[in-house]
Amino acid sequence: MFKLSYFKLFIPTVMAVMMAACASSPSASPSPSAAPQDKSVTLLFNVQSPSIDPHSDVNYTAVRAGVSETLIKVNKDLKLEAWLAEKWDSKDGQHWTFNIRPGVNFHSGKAVNAAAVKASLERALKLNPSVKNALHIRDIHADGQILTITTDKPFPEFVSELVHPNTAIIDTTTTGDLPSGTGPFKIASFRAGSELNLDRNEQYWNGKVKLKHAKFMFNEDANARQLAFQAKTADIVYRPPIESLELLKADSTVKVDSLPSLRTHQLIYNMNNNDLKKTAVRKAFDNLINRDEIASGIMSGQGTPAQGPFLSDFPFSPKYITKQFDLNAAREGFKQAGYTVQNGKVANPDGKPLHLTLLTYQSRAELPLISQLIQANAKELGITIDIRQVDNIDEYLAAHQDWDLATYSSITVPRGDASYFLNAAYMPEGALNYGRVHVPELTGMISQLNTTVNEEERNKLALKAVTLIDQENLQSFLVHPNNVVAYRDYVHNWVTSQSEYYLLTQDLDVN
Amino acid sequence: MFKSIAKKFLELVLFFLILSFVSFCLLKLVPGDPVRSILRVDDVAVSNQQIMDMRSQLGLDQSLPVQYGKWLIQLLQFDFGQSYLTHRPVFTEFMEKLPYTLLLTGGSLFIMLLIALPLGTMAALYRNRWIDRASRVFALIGSSIPSFWLGLLFIEWFAVKLRILPSMGEGTAFHLVLPSLTLGLAMAAVYVRMIRASLIESSGQDFIKAAQARGISPIRIFFRHMLRHSLVPLITVFSESIGSLLGGTVVIEVLFAYPGLGKWIVDAIAARDYPIIQGYTVFMAAFIVCINILVELSYRWVNPEIALKEKRLS
């Protein structure tokens, strides 16, 4: 009916348009493999940030990108260090005096004094209920460079809470959407969920900033991050996919940094379960956990077997006897707890086999695999474990009691102090006490910790509490997943911060 | 025409009320608690009492009708509320994301039309010839390939190997090419077969045969009669595609770090950020209704018979 010649035109037309659309432009072309000419670095982070307001942003981008700073920081040894506060003091843990560092200016040019810090903290308290709960501030008073804060109760961990990036100090008198901080980088532009462009702060209080520009980009897909790094869209990539690490390590122009994070994967026992409420049973069950297999197999070597909630180099971590996967020890443990063992299989004192429900969730891909490993090991002893996957583990654990075991993961020492995890996970009213742990002796220790000011004393008390948690096996701690960062060899002075709070720093450089 | 638009507007208001109430109820019935996200229980030591206090402060412990009534009164004052997490107005956040999503939607539809229209047309005109068979293979492959995989493949080809397009982000027209291509190709795979079927159906109509008998040129018959007649069912499906593109491009947005509405709403749902979810529902409902009105108006242009029928009936 129609002549073919009319429609033959379609193919070249379509191809021409598509080729035109795909044509390169200088602005779109990624940079060559050499170091950026004007000393700039692009960091690709794994979580999208919808906001750059340091007081409300849940991803702490302003602090991570070196835009704003807090009064106190946690250093690479995970100890508290002066930052915008030169020094601090409190005799009773309730009345605090901070000397605000002189000679510091906001990016806006305004000087940082106690009044500016007061205004910034008050804004954070007003805007962010989480900060309000964390700080327990009753009153703030400013006088020159002296800031006095009174908490509504004796609150010795107050200084460590001031490390929280949502307490970062900004100039509250500036208008507009972009915050004016004190960090080594000033914001040039911010596109929510996409990228943050930064320029060097020429008047940085702590000396010269090596990079002229920096870019902080976000991409939540690990494979896309890896490809962007390969395409040289980024110079530093945070958490590339574990399966691509060998490929990255094989590239001589790439450096890979991997070190244990402050996160701990855990197995929570529901204390309302008649079996699991017995210490001996929990201890026997702990023998079914093959931590080495989890770290080396499931985590592809990117994890460190966990003996307790905190990394072993913290002063409040006891000297643990390394926990071993041992089926015979597990059998013996159940036997000593009064359970019958026949043909290697464990049964209740009344002869019924053990049947447990284990909750897990998908957002940390290794947890369902860890659950399966525990299930398989338990089966060796005749213990049946039903695995159930839930969408939101926090909500489920908080609202339901129809489970016996649960895999969980949390950052246990976000700001260098043990009290966050001890309070949240072991106090009867703690929001993370999903296992309904109620050990009066432990509660007493944590309460005492909450009123102890002296750091050494605090560490001793925390150590006692953690030792008790270990003795009672209130939870099983599985593995500390590693933080992995890959960067090009022309990037210098990159430090993988265990706290993950500080990424772009004044020392970061390229050549 | 005016009467028809006024009627549509009334329908729209009624539709909004029903939709907002149903979505509000469903949202509250779904298990989950925004307070745990607001108080960041995974980062700050919080007690259960503080959680309850916060719930009460936000009015989340009030009855459902009271909560809905308050929200509706707020809405009537054009106040869509603030995000629980960012504390920014929902309207502001929506308006920030909307242009990106519209661009991505537009880009995808453009790519889709660029591929599907010529390929579908040729497949219809040269039935059972090589081009028809090729279009069938394209449709089969295109609709089977997961879009995230296709996206990764495009990044590998165009950004890593050829280095001619950016792999992620936004800002220039070039940033739009790969996500649009990923979405557009998947859509084109579906539309190719639809266009083909619709054109074949049109070509058998009496008025086409009559036109041929009158000696009208094939090109004129194709563009003035056949294509126009085929457009009516296609426009209907097309409008549905726009709706799903506006809200359902989350995989592509994550892959290409593209700050559109899809990722925004998924994050809000995960955090139970009720004001955003409810605001988004209202905005999207308004969009979909507007698109439907435009589609209905376009029917009259594409096929004047529809307008004539309405006139006769009235």
PDB file of N, CA, C and O in Angstrom, chain A residues 125-148:
ATOM      1  N   LEU A 125      18.148  22.894  69.105  1.00  0.00           N
ATOM      2  CA  LEU A 125      17.217  22.346  70.099  1.00  0.00           C
ATOM      3  C   LEU A 125      15.772  22.535  69.661  1.00  0.00           C
ATOM      4  O   LEU A 125      14.916  21.667  69.848  1.00  0.00           O
ATOM      5  N   LYS A 126      15.514  23.704  69.044  1.00  0.00           N
ATOM      6  CA  LYS A 126      14.153  24.033  68.623  1.00  0.00           C
ATOM      7  C   LYS A 126      13.735  23.191  67.415  1.00  0.00           C
ATOM      8  O   LYS A 126      12.600  22.721  67.319  1.00  0.00           O
ATOM      9  N   LEU A 127      14.687  23.014  66.534  1.00  0.00           N
ATOM     10  CA  LEU A 127      14.363  22.370  65.257  1.00  0.00           C
ATOM     11  C   LEU A 127      14.349  20.850  65.342  1.00  0.00           C
ATOM     12  O   LEU A 127      13.607  20.185  64.625  1.00  0.00           O
ATOM     13  N   ASN A 128      15.156  20.302  66.233  1.00  0.00           N
ATOM     14  CA  ASN A 128      15.393  18.867  66.194  1.00  0.00           C
ATOM     15  C   ASN A 128      15.099  18.211  67.547  1.00  0.00           C
ATOM     16  O   ASN A 128      15.889  18.330  68.483  1.00  0.00           O
ATOM     17  N   PRO A 129      13.981  17.515  67.658  1.00  0.00           N
ATOM     18  CA  PRO A 129      13.627  16.886  68.934  1.00  0.00           C
ATOM     19  C   PRO A 129      14.661  15.853  69.381  1.00  0.00           C
ATOM     20  O   PRO A 129      14.828  15.621  70.578  1.00  0.00           O
ATOM     21  N   SER A 130      15.351  15.269  68.410  1.00  0.00           N
ATOM     22  CA  SER A 130      16.365  14.279  68.748  1.00  0.00           C
ATOM     23  C   SER A 130      17.525  14.937  69.495  1.00  0.00           C
ATOM     24  O   SER A 130      18.027  14.410  70.489  1.00  0.00           O
ATOM     25  N   VAL A 131      17.938  16.112  69.013  1.00  0.00           N
ATOM     26  CA  VAL A 131      19.010  16.860  69.677  1.00  0.00           C
ATOM     27  C   VAL A 131      18.557  17.288  71.072  1.00  0.00           C
ATOM     28  O   VAL A 131      19.306  17.201  72.048  1.00  0.00           O
ATOM     29  N   LYS A 132      17.309  17.709  71.160  1.00  0.00           N
ATOM     30  CA  LYS A 132      16.769  18.148  72.451  1.00  0.00           C
ATOM     31  C   LYS A 132      16.827  16.997  73.463  1.00  0.00           C
ATOM     32  O   LYS A 132      17.241  17.179  74.613  1.00  0.00           O
ATOM     33  N   ASN A 133      16.430  15.815  73.005  1.00  0.00           N
ATOM     34  CA  ASN A 133      16.470  14.652  73.888  1.00  0.00           C
ATOM     35  C   ASN A 133      17.898  14.261  74.241  1.00  0.00           C
ATOM     36  O   ASN A 133      18.163  13.785  75.335  1.00  0.00           O
ATOM     37  N   ALA A 134      18.777  14.445  73.281  1.00  0.00           N
ATOM     38  CA  ALA A 134      20.158  14.001  73.491  1.00  0.00           C
ATOM     39  C   ALA A 134      20.896  14.914  74.463  1.00  0.00           C
ATOM     40  O   ALA A 134      21.724  14.450  75.232  1.00  0.00           O
ATOM     41  N   LEU A 135      20.599  16.204  74.425  1.00  0.00           N
ATOM     42  CA  LEU A 135      21.416  17.156  75.192  1.00  0.00           C
ATOM     43  C   LEU A 135      20.879  17.498  76.587  1.00  0.00           C
ATOM     44  O   LEU A 135      21.645  17.893  77.455  1.00  0.00           O
ATOM     45  N   HIS A 136      19.592  17.387  76.786  1.00  0.00           N
ATOM     46  CA  HIS A 136      18.988  17.692  78.105  1.00  0.00           C
ATOM     47  C   HIS A 136      19.378  19.078  78.610  1.00  0.00           C
ATOM     48  O   HIS A 136      19.671  19.251  79.798  1.00  0.00           O
ATOM     49  N   ILE A 137      19.419  20.063  77.717  1.00  0.00           N
ATOM     50  CA  ILE A 137      19.857  21.405  78.132  1.00  0.00           C
ATOM     51  C   ILE A 137      18.707  22.152  78.819  1.00  0.00           C
ATOM     52  O   ILE A 137      17.577  22.167  78.335  1.00  0.00           O
ATOM     53  N   ARG A 138      19.023  22.742  79.976  1.00  0.00           N
ATOM     54  CA  ARG A 138      18.014  23.566  80.657  1.00  0.00           C
ATOM     55  C   ARG A 138      18.247  25.039  80.374  1.00  0.00           C
ATOM     56  O   ARG A 138      17.316  25.797  80.161  1.00  0.00           O
ATOM     57  N   ASP A 139      19.526  25.425  80.328  1.00  0.00           N
ATOM     58  CA  ASP A 139      19.816  26.852  80.213  1.00  0.00           C
ATOM     59  C   ASP A 139      21.192  27.061  79.563  1.00  0.00           C
ATOM     60  O   ASP A 139      22.126  26.305  79.819  1.00  0.00           O
ATOM     61  N   ILE A 140      21.258  28.097  78.717  1.00  0.00           N
ATOM     62  CA  ILE A 140      22.553  28.434  78.104  1.00  0.00           C
ATOM     63  C   ILE A 140      22.823  29.917  78.392  1.00  0.00           C
ATOM     64  O   ILE A 140      21.931  30.758  78.247  1.00  0.00           O
ATOM     65  N   HIS A 141      24.044  30.191  78.789  1.00  0.00           N
ATOM     66  CA  HIS A 141      24.403  31.579  79.052  1.00  0.00           C
ATOM     67  C   HIS A 141      25.694  31.919  78.303  1.00  0.00           C
ATOM     68  O   HIS A 141      26.639  31.128  78.297  1.00  0.00           O
ATOM     69  N   ALA A 142      25.700  33.083  77.657  1.00  0.00           N
ATOM     70  CA  ALA A 142      26.881  33.476  76.869  1.00  0.00           C
ATOM     71  C   ALA A 142      27.502  34.749  77.432  1.00  0.00           C
ATOM     72  O   ALA A 142      26.793  35.706  77.769  1.00  0.00           O
ATOM     73  N   ASP A 143      28.830  34.726  77.504  1.00  0.00           N
ATOM     74  CA  ASP A 143      29.548  35.912  77.971  1.00  0.00           C
ATOM     75  C   ASP A 143      30.900  35.956  77.247  1.00  0.00           C
ATOM     76  O   ASP A 143      31.818  35.215  77.606  1.00  0.00           O
ATOM     77  N   GLY A 144      31.004  36.804  76.255  1.00  0.00           N
ATOM     78  CA  GLY A 144      32.238  36.866  75.463  1.00  0.00           C
ATOM     79  C   GLY A 144      32.512  35.530  74.791  1.00  0.00           C
ATOM     80  O   GLY A 144      31.714  35.068  73.985  1.00  0.00           O
ATOM     81  N   GLN A 145      33.637  34.902  75.164  1.00  0.00           N
ATOM     82  CA  GLN A 145      33.965  33.590  74.592  1.00  0.00           C
ATOM     83  C   GLN A 145      33.620  32.465  75.566  1.00  0.00           C
ATOM     84  O   GLN A 145      33.939  31.311  75.314  1.00  0.00           O
ATOM     85  N   ILE A 146      32.971  32.821  76.668  1.00  0.00           N
ATOM     86  CA  ILE A 146      32.631  31.801  77.678  1.00  0.00           C
ATOM     87  C   ILE A 146      31.158  31.408  77.542  1.00  0.00           C
ATOM     88  O   ILE A 146      30.263  32.242  77.611  1.00  0.00           O
ATOM     89  N   LEU A 147      30.970  30.142  77.361  1.00  0.00           N
ATOM     90  CA  LEU A 147      29.612  29.614  77.227  1.00  0.00           C
ATOM     91  C   LEU A 147      29.333  28.727  78.433  1.00  0.00           C
ATOM     92  O   LEU A 147      30.113  27.822  78.739  1.00  0.00           O
ATOM     93  N   THR A 148      28.226  29.002  79.112  1.00  0.00           N
ATOM     94  CA  THR A 148      27.867  28.188  80.275  1.00  0.00           C
ATOM     95  C   THR A 148      26.565  27.463  79.971  1.00  0.00           C
ATOM     96  O   THR A 148      25.588  28.087  79.559  1.00  0.00           O
TER      97      THR A 148
END
